mmCIF file with all atom_site columns, C-alpha atoms in Angstrom:
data_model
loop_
_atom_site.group_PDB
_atom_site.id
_atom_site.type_symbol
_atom_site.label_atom_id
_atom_site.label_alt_id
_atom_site.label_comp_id
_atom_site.label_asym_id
_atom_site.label_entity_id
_atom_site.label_seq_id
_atom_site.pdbx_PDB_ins_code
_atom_site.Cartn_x
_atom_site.Cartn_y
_atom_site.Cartn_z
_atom_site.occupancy
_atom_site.B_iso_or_equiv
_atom_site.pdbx_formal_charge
_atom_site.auth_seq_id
_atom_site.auth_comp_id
_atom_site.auth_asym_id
_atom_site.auth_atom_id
_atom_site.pdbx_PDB_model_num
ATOM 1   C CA . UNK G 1 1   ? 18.418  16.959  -8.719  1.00 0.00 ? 1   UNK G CA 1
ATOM 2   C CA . UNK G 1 2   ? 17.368  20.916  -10.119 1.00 0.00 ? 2   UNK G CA 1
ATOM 3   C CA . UNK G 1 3   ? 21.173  21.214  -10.858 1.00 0.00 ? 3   UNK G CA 1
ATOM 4   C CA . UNK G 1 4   ? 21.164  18.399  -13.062 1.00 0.00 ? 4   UNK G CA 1
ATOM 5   C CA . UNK G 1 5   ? 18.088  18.940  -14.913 1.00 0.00 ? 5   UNK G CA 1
ATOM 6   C CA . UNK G 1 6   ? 19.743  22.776  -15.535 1.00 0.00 ? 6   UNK G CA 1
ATOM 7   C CA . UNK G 1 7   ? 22.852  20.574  -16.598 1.00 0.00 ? 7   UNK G CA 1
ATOM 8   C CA . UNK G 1 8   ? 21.448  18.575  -19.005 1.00 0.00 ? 8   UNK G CA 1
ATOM 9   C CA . UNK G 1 9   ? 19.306  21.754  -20.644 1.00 0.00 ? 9   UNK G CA 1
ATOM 10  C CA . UNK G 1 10  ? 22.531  22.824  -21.265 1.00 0.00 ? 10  UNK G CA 1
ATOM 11  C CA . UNK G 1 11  ? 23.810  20.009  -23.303 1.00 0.00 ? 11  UNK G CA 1
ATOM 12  C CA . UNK G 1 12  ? 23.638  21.109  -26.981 1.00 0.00 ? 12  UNK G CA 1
ATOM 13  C CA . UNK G 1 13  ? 21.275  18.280  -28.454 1.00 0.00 ? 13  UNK G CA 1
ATOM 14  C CA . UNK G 1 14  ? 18.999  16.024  -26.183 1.00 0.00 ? 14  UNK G CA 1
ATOM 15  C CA . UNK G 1 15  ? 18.729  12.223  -26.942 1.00 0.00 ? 15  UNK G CA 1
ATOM 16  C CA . UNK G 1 16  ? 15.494  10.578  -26.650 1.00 0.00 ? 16  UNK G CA 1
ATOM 17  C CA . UNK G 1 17  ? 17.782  8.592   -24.234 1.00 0.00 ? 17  UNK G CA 1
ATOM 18  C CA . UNK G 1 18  ? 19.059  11.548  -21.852 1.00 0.00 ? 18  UNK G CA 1
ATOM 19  C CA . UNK G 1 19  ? 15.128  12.364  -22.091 1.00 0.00 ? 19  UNK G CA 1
ATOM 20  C CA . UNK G 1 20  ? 14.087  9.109   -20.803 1.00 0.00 ? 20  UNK G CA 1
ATOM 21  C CA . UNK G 1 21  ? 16.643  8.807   -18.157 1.00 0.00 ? 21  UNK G CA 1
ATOM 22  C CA . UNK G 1 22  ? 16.112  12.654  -16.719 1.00 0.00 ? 22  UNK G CA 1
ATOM 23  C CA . UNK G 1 23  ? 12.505  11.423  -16.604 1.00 0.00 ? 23  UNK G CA 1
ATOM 24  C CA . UNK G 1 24  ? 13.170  8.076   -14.773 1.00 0.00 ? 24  UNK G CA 1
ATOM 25  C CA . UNK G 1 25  ? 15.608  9.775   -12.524 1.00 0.00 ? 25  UNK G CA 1
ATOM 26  C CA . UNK G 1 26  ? 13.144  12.844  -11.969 1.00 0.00 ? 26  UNK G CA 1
ATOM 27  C CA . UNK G 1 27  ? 10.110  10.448  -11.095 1.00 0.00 ? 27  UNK G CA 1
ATOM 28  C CA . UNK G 1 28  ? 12.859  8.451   -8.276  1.00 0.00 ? 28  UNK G CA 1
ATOM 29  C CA . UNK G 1 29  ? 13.975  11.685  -6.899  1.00 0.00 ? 29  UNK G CA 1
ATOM 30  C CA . UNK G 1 30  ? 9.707   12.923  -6.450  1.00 0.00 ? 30  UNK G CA 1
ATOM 31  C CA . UNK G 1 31  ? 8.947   9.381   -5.199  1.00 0.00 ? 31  UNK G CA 1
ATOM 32  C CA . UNK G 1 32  ? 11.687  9.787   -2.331  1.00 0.00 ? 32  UNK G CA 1
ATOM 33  C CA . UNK G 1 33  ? 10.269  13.298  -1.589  1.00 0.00 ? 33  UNK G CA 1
ATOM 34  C CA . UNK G 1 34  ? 6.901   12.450  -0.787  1.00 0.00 ? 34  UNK G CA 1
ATOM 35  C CA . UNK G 1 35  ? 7.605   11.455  3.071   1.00 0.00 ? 35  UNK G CA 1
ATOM 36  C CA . UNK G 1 36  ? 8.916   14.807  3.174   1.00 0.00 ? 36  UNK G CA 1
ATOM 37  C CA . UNK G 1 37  ? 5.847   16.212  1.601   1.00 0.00 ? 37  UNK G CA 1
ATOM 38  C CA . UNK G 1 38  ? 3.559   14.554  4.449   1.00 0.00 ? 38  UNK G CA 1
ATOM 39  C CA . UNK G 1 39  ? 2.966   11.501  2.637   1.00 0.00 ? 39  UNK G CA 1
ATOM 40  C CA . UNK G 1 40  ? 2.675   8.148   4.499   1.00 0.00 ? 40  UNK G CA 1
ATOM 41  C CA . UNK G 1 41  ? 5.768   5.826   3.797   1.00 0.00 ? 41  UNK G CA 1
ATOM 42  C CA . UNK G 1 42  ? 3.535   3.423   1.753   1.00 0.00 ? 42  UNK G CA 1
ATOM 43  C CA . UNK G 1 43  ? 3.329   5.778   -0.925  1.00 0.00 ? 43  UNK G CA 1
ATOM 44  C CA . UNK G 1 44  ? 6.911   6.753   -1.023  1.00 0.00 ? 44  UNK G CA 1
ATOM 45  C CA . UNK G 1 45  ? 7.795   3.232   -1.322  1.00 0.00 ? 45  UNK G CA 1
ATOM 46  C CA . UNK G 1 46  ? 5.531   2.405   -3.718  1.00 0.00 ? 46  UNK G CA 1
ATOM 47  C CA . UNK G 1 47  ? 6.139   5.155   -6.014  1.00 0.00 ? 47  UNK G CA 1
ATOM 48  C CA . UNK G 1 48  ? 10.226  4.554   -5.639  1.00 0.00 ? 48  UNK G CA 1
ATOM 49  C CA . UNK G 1 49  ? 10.003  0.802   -6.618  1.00 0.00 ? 49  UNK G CA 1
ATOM 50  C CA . UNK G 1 50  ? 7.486   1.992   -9.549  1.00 0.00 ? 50  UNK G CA 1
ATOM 51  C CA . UNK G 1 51  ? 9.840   4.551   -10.631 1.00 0.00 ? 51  UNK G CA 1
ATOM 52  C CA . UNK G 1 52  ? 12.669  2.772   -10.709 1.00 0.00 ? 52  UNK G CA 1
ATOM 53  C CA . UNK G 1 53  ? 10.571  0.559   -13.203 1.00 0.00 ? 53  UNK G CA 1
ATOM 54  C CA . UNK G 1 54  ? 11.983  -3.095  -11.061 1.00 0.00 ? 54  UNK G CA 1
ATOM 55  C CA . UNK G 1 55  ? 10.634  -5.607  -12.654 1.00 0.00 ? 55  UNK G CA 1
ATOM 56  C CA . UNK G 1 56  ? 11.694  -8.552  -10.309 1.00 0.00 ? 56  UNK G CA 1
ATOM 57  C CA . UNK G 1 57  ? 8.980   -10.748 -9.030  1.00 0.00 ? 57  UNK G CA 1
ATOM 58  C CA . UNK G 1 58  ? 9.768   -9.619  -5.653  1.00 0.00 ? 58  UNK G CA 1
ATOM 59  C CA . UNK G 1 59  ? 9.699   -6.191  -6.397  1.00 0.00 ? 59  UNK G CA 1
ATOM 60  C CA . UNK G 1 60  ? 6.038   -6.894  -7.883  1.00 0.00 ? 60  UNK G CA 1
ATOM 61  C CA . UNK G 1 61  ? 4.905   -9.305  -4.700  1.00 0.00 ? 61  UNK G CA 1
ATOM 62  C CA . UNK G 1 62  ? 6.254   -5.960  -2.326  1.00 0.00 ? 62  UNK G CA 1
ATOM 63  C CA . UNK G 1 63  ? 3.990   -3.092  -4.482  1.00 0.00 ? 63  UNK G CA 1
ATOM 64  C CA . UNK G 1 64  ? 1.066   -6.008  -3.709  1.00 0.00 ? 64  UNK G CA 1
ATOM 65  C CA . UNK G 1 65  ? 1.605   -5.985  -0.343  1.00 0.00 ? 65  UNK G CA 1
ATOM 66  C CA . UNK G 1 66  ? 2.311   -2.097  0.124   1.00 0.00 ? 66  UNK G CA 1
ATOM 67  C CA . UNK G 1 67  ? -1.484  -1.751  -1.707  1.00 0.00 ? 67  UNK G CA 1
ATOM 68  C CA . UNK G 1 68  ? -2.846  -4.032  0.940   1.00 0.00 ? 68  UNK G CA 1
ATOM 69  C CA . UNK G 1 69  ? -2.009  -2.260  3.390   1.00 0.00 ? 69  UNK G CA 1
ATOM 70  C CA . UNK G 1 70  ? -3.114  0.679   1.716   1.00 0.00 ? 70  UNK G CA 1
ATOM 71  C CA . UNK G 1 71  ? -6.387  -0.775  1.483   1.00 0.00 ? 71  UNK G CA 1
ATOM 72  C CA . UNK G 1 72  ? -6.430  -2.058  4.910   1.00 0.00 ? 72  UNK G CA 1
ATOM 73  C CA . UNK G 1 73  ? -6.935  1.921   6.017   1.00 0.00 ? 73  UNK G CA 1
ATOM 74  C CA . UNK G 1 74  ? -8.540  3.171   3.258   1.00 0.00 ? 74  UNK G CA 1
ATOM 75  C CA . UNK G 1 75  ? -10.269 5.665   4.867   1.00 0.00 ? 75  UNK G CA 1
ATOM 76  C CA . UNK G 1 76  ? -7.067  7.392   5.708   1.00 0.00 ? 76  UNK G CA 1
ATOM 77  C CA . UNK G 1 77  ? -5.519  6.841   2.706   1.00 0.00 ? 77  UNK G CA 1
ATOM 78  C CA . UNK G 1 78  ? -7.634  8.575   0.144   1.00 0.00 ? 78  UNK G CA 1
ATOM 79  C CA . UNK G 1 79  ? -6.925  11.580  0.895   1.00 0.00 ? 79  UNK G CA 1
ATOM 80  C CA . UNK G 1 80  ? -3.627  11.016  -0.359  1.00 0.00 ? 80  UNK G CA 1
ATOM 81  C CA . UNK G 1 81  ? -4.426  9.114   -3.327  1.00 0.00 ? 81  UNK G CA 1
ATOM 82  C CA . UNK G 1 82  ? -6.010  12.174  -4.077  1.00 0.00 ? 82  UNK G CA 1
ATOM 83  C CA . UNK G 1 83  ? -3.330  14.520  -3.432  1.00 0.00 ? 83  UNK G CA 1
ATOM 84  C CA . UNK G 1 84  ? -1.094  12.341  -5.441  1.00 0.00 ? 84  UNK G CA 1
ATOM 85  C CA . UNK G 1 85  ? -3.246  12.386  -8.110  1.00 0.00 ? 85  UNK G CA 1
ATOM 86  C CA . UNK G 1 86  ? -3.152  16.378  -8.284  1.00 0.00 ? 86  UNK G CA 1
ATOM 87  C CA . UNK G 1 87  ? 0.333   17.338  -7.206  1.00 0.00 ? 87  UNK G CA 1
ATOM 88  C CA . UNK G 1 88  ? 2.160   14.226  -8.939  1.00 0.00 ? 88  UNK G CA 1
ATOM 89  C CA . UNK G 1 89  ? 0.252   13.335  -11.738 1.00 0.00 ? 89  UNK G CA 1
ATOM 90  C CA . UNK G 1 90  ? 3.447   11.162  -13.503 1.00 0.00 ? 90  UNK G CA 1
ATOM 91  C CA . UNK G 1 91  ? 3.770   9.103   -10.008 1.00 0.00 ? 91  UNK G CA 1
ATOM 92  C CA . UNK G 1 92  ? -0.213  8.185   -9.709  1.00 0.00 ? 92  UNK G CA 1
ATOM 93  C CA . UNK G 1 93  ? 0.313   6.742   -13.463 1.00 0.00 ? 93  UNK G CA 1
ATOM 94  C CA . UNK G 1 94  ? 2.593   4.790   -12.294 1.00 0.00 ? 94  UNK G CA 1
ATOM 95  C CA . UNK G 1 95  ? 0.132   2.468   -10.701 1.00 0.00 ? 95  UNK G CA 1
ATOM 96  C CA . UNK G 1 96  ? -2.977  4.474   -12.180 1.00 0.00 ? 96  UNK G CA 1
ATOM 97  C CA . UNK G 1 97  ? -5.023  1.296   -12.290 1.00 0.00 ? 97  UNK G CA 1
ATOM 98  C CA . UNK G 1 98  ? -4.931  0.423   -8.598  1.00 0.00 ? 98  UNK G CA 1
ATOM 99  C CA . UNK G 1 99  ? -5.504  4.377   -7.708  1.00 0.00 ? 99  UNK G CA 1
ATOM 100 C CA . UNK G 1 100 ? -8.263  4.681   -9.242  1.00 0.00 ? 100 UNK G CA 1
ATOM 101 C CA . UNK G 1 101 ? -9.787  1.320   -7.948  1.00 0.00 ? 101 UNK G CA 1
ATOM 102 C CA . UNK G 1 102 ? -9.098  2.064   -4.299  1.00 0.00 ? 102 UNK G CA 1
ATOM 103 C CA . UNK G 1 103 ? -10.699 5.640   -5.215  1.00 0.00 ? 103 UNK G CA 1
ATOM 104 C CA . UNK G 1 104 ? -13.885 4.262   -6.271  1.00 0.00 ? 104 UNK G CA 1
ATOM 105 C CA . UNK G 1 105 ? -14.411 1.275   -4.876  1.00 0.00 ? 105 UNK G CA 1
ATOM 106 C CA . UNK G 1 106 ? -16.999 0.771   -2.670  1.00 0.00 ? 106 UNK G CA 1
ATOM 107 C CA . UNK G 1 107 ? -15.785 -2.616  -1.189  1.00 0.00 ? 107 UNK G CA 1
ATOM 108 C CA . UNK G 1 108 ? -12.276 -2.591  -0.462  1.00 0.00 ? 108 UNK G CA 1
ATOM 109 C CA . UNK G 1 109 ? -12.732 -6.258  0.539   1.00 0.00 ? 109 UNK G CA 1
ATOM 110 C CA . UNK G 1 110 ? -12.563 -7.465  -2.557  1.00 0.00 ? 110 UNK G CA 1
ATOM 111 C CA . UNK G 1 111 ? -9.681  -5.615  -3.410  1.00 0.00 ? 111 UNK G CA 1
ATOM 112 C CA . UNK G 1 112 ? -8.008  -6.676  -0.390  1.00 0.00 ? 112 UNK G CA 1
ATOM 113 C CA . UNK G 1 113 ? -9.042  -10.327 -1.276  1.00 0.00 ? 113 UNK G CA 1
ATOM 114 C CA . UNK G 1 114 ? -7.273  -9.941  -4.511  1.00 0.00 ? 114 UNK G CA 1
ATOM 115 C CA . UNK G 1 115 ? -4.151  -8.976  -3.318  1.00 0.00 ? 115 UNK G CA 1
ATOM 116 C CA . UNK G 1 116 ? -4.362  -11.370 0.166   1.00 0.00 ? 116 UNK G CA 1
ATOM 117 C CA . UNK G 1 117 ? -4.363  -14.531 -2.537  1.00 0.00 ? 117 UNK G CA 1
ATOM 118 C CA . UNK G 1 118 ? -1.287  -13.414 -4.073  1.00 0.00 ? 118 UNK G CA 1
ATOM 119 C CA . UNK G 1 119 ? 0.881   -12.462 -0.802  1.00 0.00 ? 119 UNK G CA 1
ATOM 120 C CA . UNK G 1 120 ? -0.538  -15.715 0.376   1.00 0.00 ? 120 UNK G CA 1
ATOM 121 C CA . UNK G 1 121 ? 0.660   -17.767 -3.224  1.00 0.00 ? 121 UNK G CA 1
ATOM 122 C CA . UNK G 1 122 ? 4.082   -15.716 -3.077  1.00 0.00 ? 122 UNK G CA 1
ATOM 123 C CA . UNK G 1 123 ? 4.778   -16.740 0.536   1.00 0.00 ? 123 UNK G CA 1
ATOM 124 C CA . UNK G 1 124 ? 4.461   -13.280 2.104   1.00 0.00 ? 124 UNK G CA 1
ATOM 125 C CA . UNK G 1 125 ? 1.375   -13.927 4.652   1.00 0.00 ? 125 UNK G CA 1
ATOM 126 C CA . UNK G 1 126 ? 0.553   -17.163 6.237   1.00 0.00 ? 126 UNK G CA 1
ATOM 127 C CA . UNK G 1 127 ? -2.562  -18.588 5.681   1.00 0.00 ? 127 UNK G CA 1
ATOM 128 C CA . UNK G 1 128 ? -3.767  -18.242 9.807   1.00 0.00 ? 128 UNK G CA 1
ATOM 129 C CA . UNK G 1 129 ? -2.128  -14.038 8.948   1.00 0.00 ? 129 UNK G CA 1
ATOM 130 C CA . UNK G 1 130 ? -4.803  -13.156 6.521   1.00 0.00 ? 130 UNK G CA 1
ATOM 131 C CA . UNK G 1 131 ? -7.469  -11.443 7.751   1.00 0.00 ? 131 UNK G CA 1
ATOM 132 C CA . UNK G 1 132 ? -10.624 -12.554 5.923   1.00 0.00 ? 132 UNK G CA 1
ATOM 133 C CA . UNK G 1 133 ? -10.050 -16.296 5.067   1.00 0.00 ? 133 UNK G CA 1
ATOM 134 C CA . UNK G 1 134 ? -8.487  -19.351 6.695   1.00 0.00 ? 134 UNK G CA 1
ATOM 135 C CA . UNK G 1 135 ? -9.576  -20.887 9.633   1.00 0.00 ? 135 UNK G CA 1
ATOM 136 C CA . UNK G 1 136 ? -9.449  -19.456 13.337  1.00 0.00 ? 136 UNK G CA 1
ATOM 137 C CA . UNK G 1 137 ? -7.126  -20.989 15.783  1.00 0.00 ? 137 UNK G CA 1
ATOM 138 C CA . UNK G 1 138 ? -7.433  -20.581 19.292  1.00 0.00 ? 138 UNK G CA 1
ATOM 139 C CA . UNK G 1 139 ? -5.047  -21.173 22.004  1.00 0.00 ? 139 UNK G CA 1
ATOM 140 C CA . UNK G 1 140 ? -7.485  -21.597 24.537  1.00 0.00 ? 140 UNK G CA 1
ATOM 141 C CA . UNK G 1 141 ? -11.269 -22.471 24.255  1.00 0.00 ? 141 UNK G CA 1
ATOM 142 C CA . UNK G 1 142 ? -13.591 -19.539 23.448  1.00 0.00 ? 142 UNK G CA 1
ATOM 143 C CA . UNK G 1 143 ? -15.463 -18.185 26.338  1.00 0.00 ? 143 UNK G CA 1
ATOM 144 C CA . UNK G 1 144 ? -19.264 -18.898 26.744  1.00 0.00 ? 144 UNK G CA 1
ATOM 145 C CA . UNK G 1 145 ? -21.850 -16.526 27.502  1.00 0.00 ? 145 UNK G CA 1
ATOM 146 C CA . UNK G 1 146 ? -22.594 -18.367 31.125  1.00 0.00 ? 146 UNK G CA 1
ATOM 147 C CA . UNK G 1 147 ? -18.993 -18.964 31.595  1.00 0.00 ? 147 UNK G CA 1
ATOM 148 C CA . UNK G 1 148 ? -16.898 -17.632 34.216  1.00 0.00 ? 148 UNK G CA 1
ATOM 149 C CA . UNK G 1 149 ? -14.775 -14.421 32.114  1.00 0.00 ? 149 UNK G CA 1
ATOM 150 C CA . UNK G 1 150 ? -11.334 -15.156 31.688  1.00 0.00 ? 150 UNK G CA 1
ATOM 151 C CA . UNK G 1 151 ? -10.249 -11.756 32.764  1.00 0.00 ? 151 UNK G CA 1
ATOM 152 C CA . UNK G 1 152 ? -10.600 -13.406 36.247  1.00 0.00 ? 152 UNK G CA 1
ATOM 153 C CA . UNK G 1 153 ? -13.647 -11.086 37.473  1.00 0.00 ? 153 UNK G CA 1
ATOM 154 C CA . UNK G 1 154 ? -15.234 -13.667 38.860  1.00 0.00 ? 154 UNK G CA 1
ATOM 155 C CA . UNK G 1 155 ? -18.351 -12.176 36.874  1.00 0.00 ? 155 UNK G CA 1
ATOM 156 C CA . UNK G 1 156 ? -19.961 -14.389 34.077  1.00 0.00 ? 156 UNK G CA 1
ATOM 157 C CA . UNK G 1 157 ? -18.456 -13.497 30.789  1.00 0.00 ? 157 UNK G CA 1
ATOM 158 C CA . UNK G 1 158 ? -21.897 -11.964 29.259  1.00 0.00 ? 158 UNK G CA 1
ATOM 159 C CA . UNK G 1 159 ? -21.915 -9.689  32.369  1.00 0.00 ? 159 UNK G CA 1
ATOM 160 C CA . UNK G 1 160 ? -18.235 -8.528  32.248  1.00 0.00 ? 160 UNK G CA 1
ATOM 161 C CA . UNK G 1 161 ? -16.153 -8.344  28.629  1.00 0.00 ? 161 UNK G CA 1
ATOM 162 C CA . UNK G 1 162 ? -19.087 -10.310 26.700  1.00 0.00 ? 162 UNK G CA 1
ATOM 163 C CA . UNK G 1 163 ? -20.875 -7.037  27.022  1.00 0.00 ? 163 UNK G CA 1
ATOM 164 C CA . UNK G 1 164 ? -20.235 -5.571  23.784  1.00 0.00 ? 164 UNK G CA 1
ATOM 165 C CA . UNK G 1 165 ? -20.005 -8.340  21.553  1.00 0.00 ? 165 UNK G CA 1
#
């Protein structure tokens, strides 16, 4: 990518179109560099479908699901929101908005709730997938404090895997 940036300097009069293009094209080749740079995958494939300005609805349902799980292990990811903001400044303006909500946000919940409802309404997650709404479904029964632990102990279930909960 260098060599063609050094070609198109070289071209006698830029067009606001080259200009435009060598940015777009810039911004792709940056996104696909960030695995490389230590970046989880999320964020490369975030900032490549971003960059490459896709407009499809399915394009838009996948960056929705890539910042769920980005919120999902917030924690973790942070740090590289962070990074992203300071060492690629033109990518984290790419999706600026939901950066700088998953910086500051002190309930990622809510965020994830946001984005859950529309994986759910574009057919993405199953209602019994998401994580904080739906109703639980059990195969079997749930286990009872005085009942006998499923593990097959022989203990009562408070007394063996009930202990922590």
């Amino acid at each position: 990518f260098p060599y063609i940036r050094e070609m198109a300097g070289a071209l006698p009069q830029k067009s606001p179109y080259l200009e435009g293009k060598l940015k777009k094209a810039g911004l792709i080749y940056d996104a696909r560099t960030l695995k490389t740079k230590g970046f989880p995958e999320e964020f490369s494939a975030m900032c490549g479908i971003l960059a490459a300005e896709e407009t499809d609805e399915e394009y838009k349902l996948d960056i929705t699901v890539i910042e769920y799980h980005i919120l999902c292990d917030l924690t973790v990811h942070r740090p590289f929101i962070a990074r992203l903001k300071k060492e690629y400044p033109q990518l984290y303006a790419l999706n600026a908005g939901f950066f700088n909500a998953a910086m500051h946000t002190k309930e990622p919940e809510k965020l994830m709730y946001q984005r859950e409802k529309t994986i759910i309404k574009g057919g993405r997650m199953n209602i019994h997938e998401s994580s904080s709404s739906g109703t639980v479904r059990r195969e079997t029964p749930k286990a009872g404090r005085n009942d006998p632990c499923p593990c097959g102990s022989g203990k009562k279930y408070k007394r063996c895997c009930g202990m922590g909960a």
